[in-house]
Amino acid sequence: MKTEKISQNINYITKDESPYKSVLMPEDTPFLKSGKIEDNKITNLNIVNILKEEYTQIYQSVLENNYKISRDETCFYFYAVPDENDETIGFLTFNMESEEILSITHVYIMPDARGNNTFLRLLEFFSNLVEGLIVIKNPNYALVEILSKTELCTTIANRFIISSVPFIFNIVSWNESINDVYEYNNLIDETNPKIAMTTVYDKKLYAPILVNRSSKILEDLDEFRNEEYCLMAMTRYDDNQEYNSLCLRQSDKWIKSGKYFKKILKLLNKSKLWI
């Protein structure tokens, strides 16, 4: 497999030589750093190391604004987001989930540069660069809210967002969904490596959810074998801190009645937007 060195021991895989070609970025993409693939083994980049060594202003902003990234968290692609003067105003990271799926794992824009539809422009830009599917992994509400105000989403009953950009999240048991909070993506990845994909987000409970006609909930993670279960993503630390999302889940009338997914299924079927 051929590689081309671009900087600091980072190798870029020539697109035509890799089974991951549908999710590889063009090698001349500006402001982009890449991991490497050797013998189909993926080696990622350490996000915090890149920030500390090359983007100290962004790293300081991350710390000041309590944006959580574990020192061990990695990505395959690191994109330094530029403004119109090519000054770095934030970063975007991607991981390879499969040979056809590229997930957005972090989006951080410095506070004084927000409000300019930067994420939507980035999403369009990268969607045009790759043949594979771009999804958003474990999104927080702030990101979903940006999407919800565009033609990419439809809202049902002023509560459920149907997104044309899929969400993926780590599969956890129902008990963890309504009782636990996680701080770092990499920690939940290590303990819950199985992934679900959905287009539905409950903005009242700040959660991507997977709805199936079985309406069965997953009591024990070890029971999971296929997608016959209805699932909810675990609460993010930032959503819980800002919106008290864990308490909202625990006190939700639909959840307490045991009819949460049945009611959602009824709404989706009625809206004729079942995806």
mmCIF file of C-alpha atoms in Angstrom:
data_model
loop_
_atom_site.group_PDB
_atom_site.id
_atom_site.type_symbol
_atom_site.label_atom_id
_atom_site.label_comp_id
_atom_site.label_asym_id
_atom_site.label_seq_id
_atom_site.Cartn_x
_atom_site.Cartn_y
_atom_site.Cartn_z
ATOM 1 C CA MET A 1 0.000 0.000 0.000
ATOM 2 C CA LYS A 2 1.438 3.358 -1.019
ATOM 3 C CA THR A 3 1.597 6.265 1.374
ATOM 4 C CA GLU A 4 2.665 9.862 0.961
ATOM 5 C CA LYS A 5 4.286 11.667 3.858
ATOM 6 C CA ILE A 6 2.817 15.111 4.450
ATOM 7 C CA SER A 7 4.161 16.284 7.831
ATOM 8 C CA GLN A 8 5.558 15.189 11.177
ATOM 9 C CA ASN A 9 5.467 11.425 10.612
ATOM 10 C CA ILE A 10 1.885 11.602 9.340
ATOM 11 C CA ASN A 11 1.236 9.496 6.278
ATOM 12 C CA TYR A 12 -1.604 9.942 3.843
ATOM 13 C CA ILE A 13 -2.914 6.880 2.045
ATOM 14 C CA THR A 14 -3.288 7.253 -1.690
ATOM 15 C CA LYS A 15 -7.012 6.950 -2.251
ATOM 16 C CA ASP A 16 -6.866 4.340 -5.008
ATOM 17 C CA GLU A 17 -4.748 2.020 -2.890
ATOM 18 C CA SER A 18 -6.984 1.723 0.168
ATOM 19 C CA PRO A 19 -10.144 -0.264 0.946
ATOM 20 C CA TYR A 20 -11.172 2.891 2.819
ATOM 21 C CA LYS A 21 -11.078 4.944 -0.377
ATOM 22 C CA SER A 22 -14.727 6.037 -0.102
ATOM 23 C CA VAL A 23 -14.023 7.853 3.197
ATOM 24 C CA LEU A 24 -10.549 9.184 2.421
ATOM 25 C CA MET A 25 -10.120 12.911 1.845
ATOM 26 C CA PRO A 26 -8.181 14.191 -1.173
ATOM 27 C CA GLU A 27 -4.513 14.424 -0.294
ATOM 28 C CA ASP A 28 -4.301 18.120 -1.147
ATOM 29 C CA THR A 29 -7.056 19.209 1.269
ATOM 30 C CA PRO A 30 -5.743 22.311 3.077
ATOM 31 C CA PHE A 31 -5.654 22.518 6.885
ATOM 32 C CA LEU A 32 -6.149 18.750 7.200
ATOM 33 C CA LYS A 33 -4.019 16.286 9.165
ATOM 34 C CA SER A 34 -4.430 12.562 8.687
ATOM 35 C CA GLY A 35 -3.683 9.356 10.530
ATOM 36 C CA LYS A 36 -2.288 6.413 8.636
ATOM 37 C CA ILE A 37 -3.326 2.999 7.429
ATOM 38 C CA GLU A 38 -0.787 0.210 7.100
ATOM 39 C CA ASP A 39 -1.885 -3.298 6.131
ATOM 40 C CA ASN A 40 -5.456 -2.139 6.773
ATOM 41 C CA LYS A 41 -4.545 -1.198 10.346
ATOM 42 C CA ILE A 42 -5.637 2.323 11.271
ATOM 43 C CA THR A 43 -3.374 4.517 13.402
ATOM 44 C CA ASN A 44 -5.042 7.669 14.666
ATOM 45 C CA LEU A 45 -3.769 11.062 15.791
ATOM 46 C CA ASN A 46 -3.870 12.289 19.386
ATOM 47 C CA ILE A 47 -6.172 15.307 19.472
ATOM 48 C CA VAL A 48 -4.820 16.999 22.599
ATOM 49 C CA ASN A 49 -1.211 16.651 21.436
ATOM 50 C CA ILE A 50 -2.025 18.418 18.170
ATOM 51 C CA LEU A 51 -3.822 21.225 19.983
ATOM 52 C CA LYS A 52 -1.083 21.724 22.578
ATOM 53 C CA GLU A 53 1.770 21.621 20.064
ATOM 54 C CA GLU A 54 0.302 23.481 17.107
ATOM 55 C CA TYR A 55 -2.855 25.363 18.116
ATOM 56 C CA THR A 56 -2.188 26.733 21.582
ATOM 57 C CA GLN A 57 -4.815 29.472 21.292
ATOM 58 C CA ILE A 58 -7.503 26.924 20.438
ATOM 59 C CA TYR A 59 -6.325 24.631 23.223
ATOM 60 C CA GLN A 60 -6.524 27.477 25.733
ATOM 61 C CA SER A 61 -10.053 28.264 24.553
ATOM 62 C CA VAL A 62 -11.024 24.593 24.978
ATOM 63 C CA LEU A 63 -9.780 24.661 28.579
ATOM 64 C CA GLU A 64 -11.393 28.002 29.418
ATOM 65 C CA ASN A 65 -14.754 26.876 28.070
ATOM 66 C CA ASN A 66 -14.643 23.460 29.768
ATOM 67 C CA TYR A 67 -14.914 21.563 26.506
ATOM 68 C CA LYS A 68 -14.087 17.967 27.394
ATOM 69 C CA ILE A 69 -11.480 16.017 25.450
ATOM 70 C CA SER A 70 -9.564 13.209 27.094
ATOM 71 C CA ARG A 71 -5.784 13.402 26.774
ATOM 72 C CA ASP A 72 -5.931 9.936 25.187
ATOM 73 C CA GLU A 73 -8.650 10.665 22.626
ATOM 74 C CA THR A 74 -7.705 10.203 18.991
ATOM 75 C CA CYS A 75 -9.037 10.880 15.521
ATOM 76 C CA PHE A 76 -8.165 9.849 11.994
ATOM 77 C CA TYR A 77 -8.664 13.328 10.572
ATOM 78 C CA PHE A 78 -7.967 16.629 12.293
ATOM 79 C CA TYR A 79 -9.141 19.721 10.446
ATOM 80 C CA ALA A 80 -8.028 23.168 11.616
ATOM 81 C CA VAL A 81 -11.041 25.347 10.799
ATOM 82 C CA PRO A 82 -9.923 28.586 9.080
ATOM 83 C CA ASP A 83 -11.696 31.928 8.865
ATOM 84 C CA GLU A 84 -11.726 34.088 5.723
ATOM 85 C CA ASN A 85 -8.128 35.138 6.498
ATOM 86 C CA ASP A 86 -6.966 31.546 7.021
ATOM 87 C CA GLU A 87 -6.624 32.128 10.754
ATOM 88 C CA THR A 88 -7.564 29.056 12.809
ATOM 89 C CA ILE A 89 -10.824 29.548 14.713
ATOM 90 C CA GLY A 90 -11.503 25.969 15.783
ATOM 91 C CA PHE A 91 -11.205 22.334 14.808
ATOM 92 C CA LEU A 92 -13.205 19.415 13.482
ATOM 93 C CA THR A 93 -12.308 15.750 13.951
ATOM 94 C CA PHE A 94 -13.355 12.568 12.169
ATOM 95 C CA ASN A 95 -13.020 8.861 12.864
ATOM 96 C CA MET A 96 -13.367 5.960 10.470
ATOM 97 C CA GLU A 97 -16.244 3.807 11.653
ATOM 98 C CA SER A 98 -16.055 1.466 8.661
ATOM 99 C CA GLU A 99 -14.877 1.428 5.070
ATOM 100 C CA GLU A 100 -17.945 3.476 4.139
ATOM 101 C CA ILE A 101 -18.721 5.609 7.212
ATOM 102 C CA LEU A 102 -16.822 8.645 8.481
ATOM 103 C CA SER A 103 -18.007 10.064 11.802
ATOM 104 C CA ILE A 104 -17.693 13.627 13.065
ATOM 105 C CA THR A 105 -16.537 13.286 16.669
ATOM 106 C CA HIS A 106 -15.683 16.864 17.712
ATOM 107 C CA VAL A 107 -16.664 20.295 16.469
ATOM 108 C CA TYR A 108 -15.203 23.224 18.366
ATOM 109 C CA ILE A 109 -15.371 26.853 17.253
ATOM 110 C CA MET A 110 -14.024 29.600 19.492
ATOM 111 C CA PRO A 111 -16.878 31.598 21.080
ATOM 112 C CA ASP A 112 -16.148 34.884 19.313
ATOM 113 C CA ALA A 113 -16.248 33.130 15.918
ATOM 114 C CA ARG A 114 -19.585 31.361 16.392
ATOM 115 C CA GLY A 115 -22.915 32.206 14.826
ATOM 116 C CA ASN A 116 -21.756 32.215 11.204
ATOM 117 C CA ASN A 117 -23.082 28.826 10.076
ATOM 118 C CA THR A 118 -19.521 27.507 10.139
ATOM 119 C CA PHE A 119 -20.527 23.938 10.928
ATOM 120 C CA LEU A 120 -23.056 23.768 8.108
ATOM 121 C CA ARG A 121 -20.487 25.032 5.623
ATOM 122 C CA LEU A 122 -18.001 22.455 6.893
ATOM 123 C CA LEU A 123 -20.568 19.680 6.639
ATOM 124 C CA GLU A 124 -21.324 20.574 3.029
ATOM 125 C CA PHE A 125 -17.636 20.925 2.204
ATOM 126 C CA PHE A 126 -16.643 17.514 3.541
ATOM 127 C CA SER A 127 -19.744 15.777 2.206
ATOM 128 C CA ASN A 128 -18.584 16.825 -1.248
ATOM 129 C CA LEU A 129 -15.071 15.532 -0.613
ATOM 130 C CA VAL A 130 -15.873 11.916 0.199
ATOM 131 C CA GLU A 131 -17.973 9.244 -1.459
ATOM 132 C CA GLY A 132 -18.905 7.549 1.799
ATOM 133 C CA LEU A 133 -21.456 8.535 4.422
ATOM 134 C CA ILE A 134 -20.673 11.273 6.935
ATOM 135 C CA VAL A 135 -22.465 10.900 10.274
ATOM 136 C CA ILE A 136 -22.341 12.741 13.599
ATOM 137 C CA LYS A 137 -21.251 10.718 16.615
ATOM 138 C CA ASN A 138 -22.746 11.308 20.074
ATOM 139 C CA PRO A 139 -23.904 14.856 19.230
ATOM 140 C CA ASN A 140 -24.642 17.426 21.887
ATOM 141 C CA TYR A 141 -27.802 19.508 21.743
ATOM 142 C CA ALA A 142 -26.004 22.643 20.537
ATOM 143 C CA LEU A 143 -24.979 20.849 17.350
ATOM 144 C CA VAL A 144 -28.394 19.277 16.797
ATOM 145 C CA GLU A 145 -30.039 22.650 17.323
ATOM 146 C CA ILE A 146 -27.939 24.123 14.507
ATOM 147 C CA LEU A 147 -29.034 21.296 12.217
ATOM 148 C CA SER A 148 -32.675 21.567 13.260
ATOM 149 C CA LYS A 149 -32.929 25.107 11.906
ATOM 150 C CA THR A 150 -32.053 23.989 8.393
ATOM 151 C CA GLU A 151 -33.718 22.029 5.630
ATOM 152 C CA LEU A 152 -31.665 19.042 6.752
ATOM 153 C CA CYS A 153 -34.186 18.376 9.534
ATOM 154 C CA THR A 154 -37.908 18.087 10.196
ATOM 155 C CA THR A 155 -39.446 18.482 13.655
ATOM 156 C CA ILE A 156 -42.413 16.380 14.809
ATOM 157 C CA ALA A 157 -44.711 17.391 17.672
ATOM 158 C CA ASN A 158 -42.240 20.147 18.563
ATOM 159 C CA ARG A 159 -40.078 17.459 20.159
ATOM 160 C CA PHE A 160 -38.619 14.890 17.774
ATOM 161 C CA ILE A 161 -36.102 15.892 15.134
ATOM 162 C CA ILE A 162 -35.740 13.794 12.000
ATOM 163 C CA SER A 163 -32.348 14.488 10.453
ATOM 164 C CA SER A 164 -31.103 13.713 6.965
ATOM 165 C CA VAL A 165 -27.610 13.613 8.500
ATOM 166 C CA PRO A 166 -27.514 10.373 10.530
ATOM 167 C CA PHE A 167 -26.420 10.216 14.156
ATOM 168 C CA ILE A 168 -24.479 7.326 15.637
ATOM 169 C CA PHE A 169 -24.103 6.603 19.325
ATOM 170 C CA ASN A 170 -22.639 3.989 21.634
ATOM 171 C CA ILE A 171 -25.143 1.302 22.568
ATOM 172 C CA VAL A 172 -25.874 1.122 26.279
ATOM 173 C CA SER A 173 -28.539 -0.591 28.366
ATOM 174 C CA TRP A 174 -31.805 1.210 29.106
ATOM 175 C CA ASN A 175 -30.735 1.667 32.712
ATOM 176 C CA GLU A 176 -27.556 3.470 31.621
ATOM 177 C CA SER A 177 -29.560 5.582 29.173
ATOM 178 C CA ILE A 178 -31.663 7.116 31.917
ATOM 179 C CA ASN A 179 -29.289 6.999 34.886
ATOM 180 C CA ASP A 180 -25.725 7.610 33.696
ATOM 181 C CA VAL A 181 -23.662 10.494 32.310
ATOM 182 C CA TYR A 182 -20.412 10.279 30.357
ATOM 183 C CA GLU A 183 -17.675 12.880 30.072
ATOM 184 C CA TYR A 184 -15.331 11.637 27.362
ATOM 185 C CA ASN A 185 -16.105 9.971 24.042
ATOM 186 C CA ASN A 186 -13.132 7.635 24.231
ATOM 187 C CA LEU A 187 -14.149 6.250 27.642
ATOM 188 C CA ILE A 188 -17.631 5.328 26.475
ATOM 189 C CA ASP A 189 -16.133 3.892 23.282
ATOM 190 C CA GLU A 190 -13.877 1.601 25.291
ATOM 191 C CA THR A 191 -16.639 0.302 27.554
ATOM 192 C CA ASN A 192 -19.443 0.280 24.958
ATOM 193 C CA PRO A 193 -17.900 -0.361 21.532
ATOM 194 C CA LYS A 194 -21.159 -1.295 19.784
ATOM 195 C CA ILE A 195 -22.692 1.497 17.709
ATOM 196 C CA ALA A 196 -26.265 2.303 16.665
ATOM 197 C CA MET A 197 -27.279 4.591 13.796
ATOM 198 C CA THR A 198 -30.441 6.686 13.758
ATOM 199 C CA THR A 199 -32.060 9.756 12.225
ATOM 200 C CA VAL A 200 -34.248 10.557 15.255
ATOM 201 C CA TYR A 201 -33.383 12.909 18.122
ATOM 202 C CA ASP A 202 -35.527 13.692 21.187
ATOM 203 C CA LYS A 203 -34.817 17.341 21.917
ATOM 204 C CA LYS A 204 -36.815 17.273 25.166
ATOM 205 C CA LEU A 205 -34.500 14.612 26.614
ATOM 206 C CA TYR A 206 -31.383 15.602 24.643
ATOM 207 C CA ALA A 207 -30.898 12.172 23.135
ATOM 208 C CA PRO A 208 -30.448 10.419 19.815
ATOM 209 C CA ILE A 209 -32.829 7.469 19.872
ATOM 210 C CA LEU A 210 -33.258 4.356 17.747
ATOM 211 C CA VAL A 211 -36.903 3.365 17.355
ATOM 212 C CA ASN A 212 -37.962 -0.087 16.179
ATOM 213 C CA ARG A 213 -41.411 -1.510 15.706
ATOM 214 C CA SER A 214 -40.718 -4.105 18.391
ATOM 215 C CA SER A 215 -40.678 -1.314 21.037
ATOM 216 C CA LYS A 216 -38.380 -3.581 23.091
ATOM 217 C CA ILE A 217 -35.841 -1.932 25.390
ATOM 218 C CA LEU A 218 -32.390 -3.330 26.064
ATOM 219 C CA GLU A 219 -32.167 -4.372 29.705
ATOM 220 C CA ASP A 220 -28.758 -6.028 29.478
ATOM 221 C CA LEU A 221 -26.070 -4.926 27.025
ATOM 222 C CA ASP A 222 -24.856 -8.515 26.701
ATOM 223 C CA GLU A 223 -28.228 -9.397 25.177
ATOM 224 C CA PHE A 224 -27.674 -7.159 22.162
ATOM 225 C CA ARG A 225 -27.293 -9.181 18.983
ATOM 226 C CA ASN A 226 -29.145 -7.147 16.356
ATOM 227 C CA GLU A 227 -31.238 -4.015 15.905
ATOM 228 C CA GLU A 228 -34.505 -5.355 17.281
ATOM 229 C CA TYR A 229 -34.196 -3.137 20.361
ATOM 230 C CA CYS A 230 -35.178 0.481 20.863
ATOM 231 C CA LEU A 231 -32.227 2.463 22.167
ATOM 232 C CA MET A 232 -31.345 5.835 23.671
ATOM 233 C CA ALA A 233 -27.886 7.404 23.834
ATOM 234 C CA MET A 234 -26.335 7.978 27.227
ATOM 235 C CA THR A 235 -26.473 11.563 28.542
ATOM 236 C CA ARG A 236 -23.555 13.809 27.610
ATOM 237 C CA TYR A 237 -21.836 15.726 30.417
ATOM 238 C CA ASP A 238 -22.369 19.121 28.714
ATOM 239 C CA ASP A 239 -26.070 18.587 28.042
ATOM 240 C CA ASN A 240 -26.578 17.433 31.611
ATOM 241 C CA GLN A 241 -24.657 20.394 32.972
ATOM 242 C CA GLU A 242 -26.611 22.943 30.934
ATOM 243 C CA TYR A 243 -30.059 21.367 30.709
ATOM 244 C CA ASN A 244 -30.200 18.852 33.588
ATOM 245 C CA SER A 245 -31.002 16.208 30.981
ATOM 246 C CA LEU A 246 -30.527 13.251 33.338
ATOM 247 C CA CYS A 247 -33.242 14.526 35.670
ATOM 248 C CA LEU A 248 -35.502 15.188 32.680
ATOM 249 C CA ARG A 249 -35.139 11.594 31.528
ATOM 250 C CA GLN A 250 -35.797 10.165 34.958
ATOM 251 C CA SER A 251 -38.944 12.271 35.408
ATOM 252 C CA ASP A 252 -40.318 11.931 31.864
ATOM 253 C CA LYS A 253 -43.943 10.736 31.977
ATOM 254 C CA TRP A 254 -43.599 8.525 28.912
ATOM 255 C CA ILE A 255 -40.522 6.821 30.337
ATOM 256 C CA LYS A 256 -42.100 6.347 33.766
ATOM 257 C CA SER A 257 -45.193 4.787 32.175
ATOM 258 C CA GLY A 258 -43.094 2.342 30.152
ATOM 259 C CA LYS A 259 -44.678 3.599 26.918
ATOM 260 C CA TYR A 260 -41.907 5.929 25.706
ATOM 261 C CA PHE A 261 -41.038 4.149 22.471
ATOM 262 C CA LYS A 262 -44.611 3.085 21.738
ATOM 263 C CA LYS A 263 -45.732 6.707 21.817
ATOM 264 C CA ILE A 264 -42.822 7.793 19.614
ATOM 265 C CA LEU A 265 -43.577 5.036 17.126
ATOM 266 C CA LYS A 266 -47.189 6.209 16.956
ATOM 267 C CA LEU A 267 -46.079 9.782 16.259
ATOM 268 C CA LEU A 268 -43.610 8.708 13.575
ATOM 269 C CA ASN A 269 -46.168 6.550 11.840
ATOM 270 C CA LYS A 270 -48.754 9.318 11.981
ATOM 271 C CA SER A 271 -46.312 11.844 10.522
ATOM 272 C CA LYS A 272 -45.475 9.465 7.651
ATOM 273 C CA LEU A 273 -41.823 10.345 8.175
ATOM 274 C CA TRP A 274 -40.749 6.921 9.412
ATOM 275 C CA ILE A 275 -37.114 6.400 8.468
#
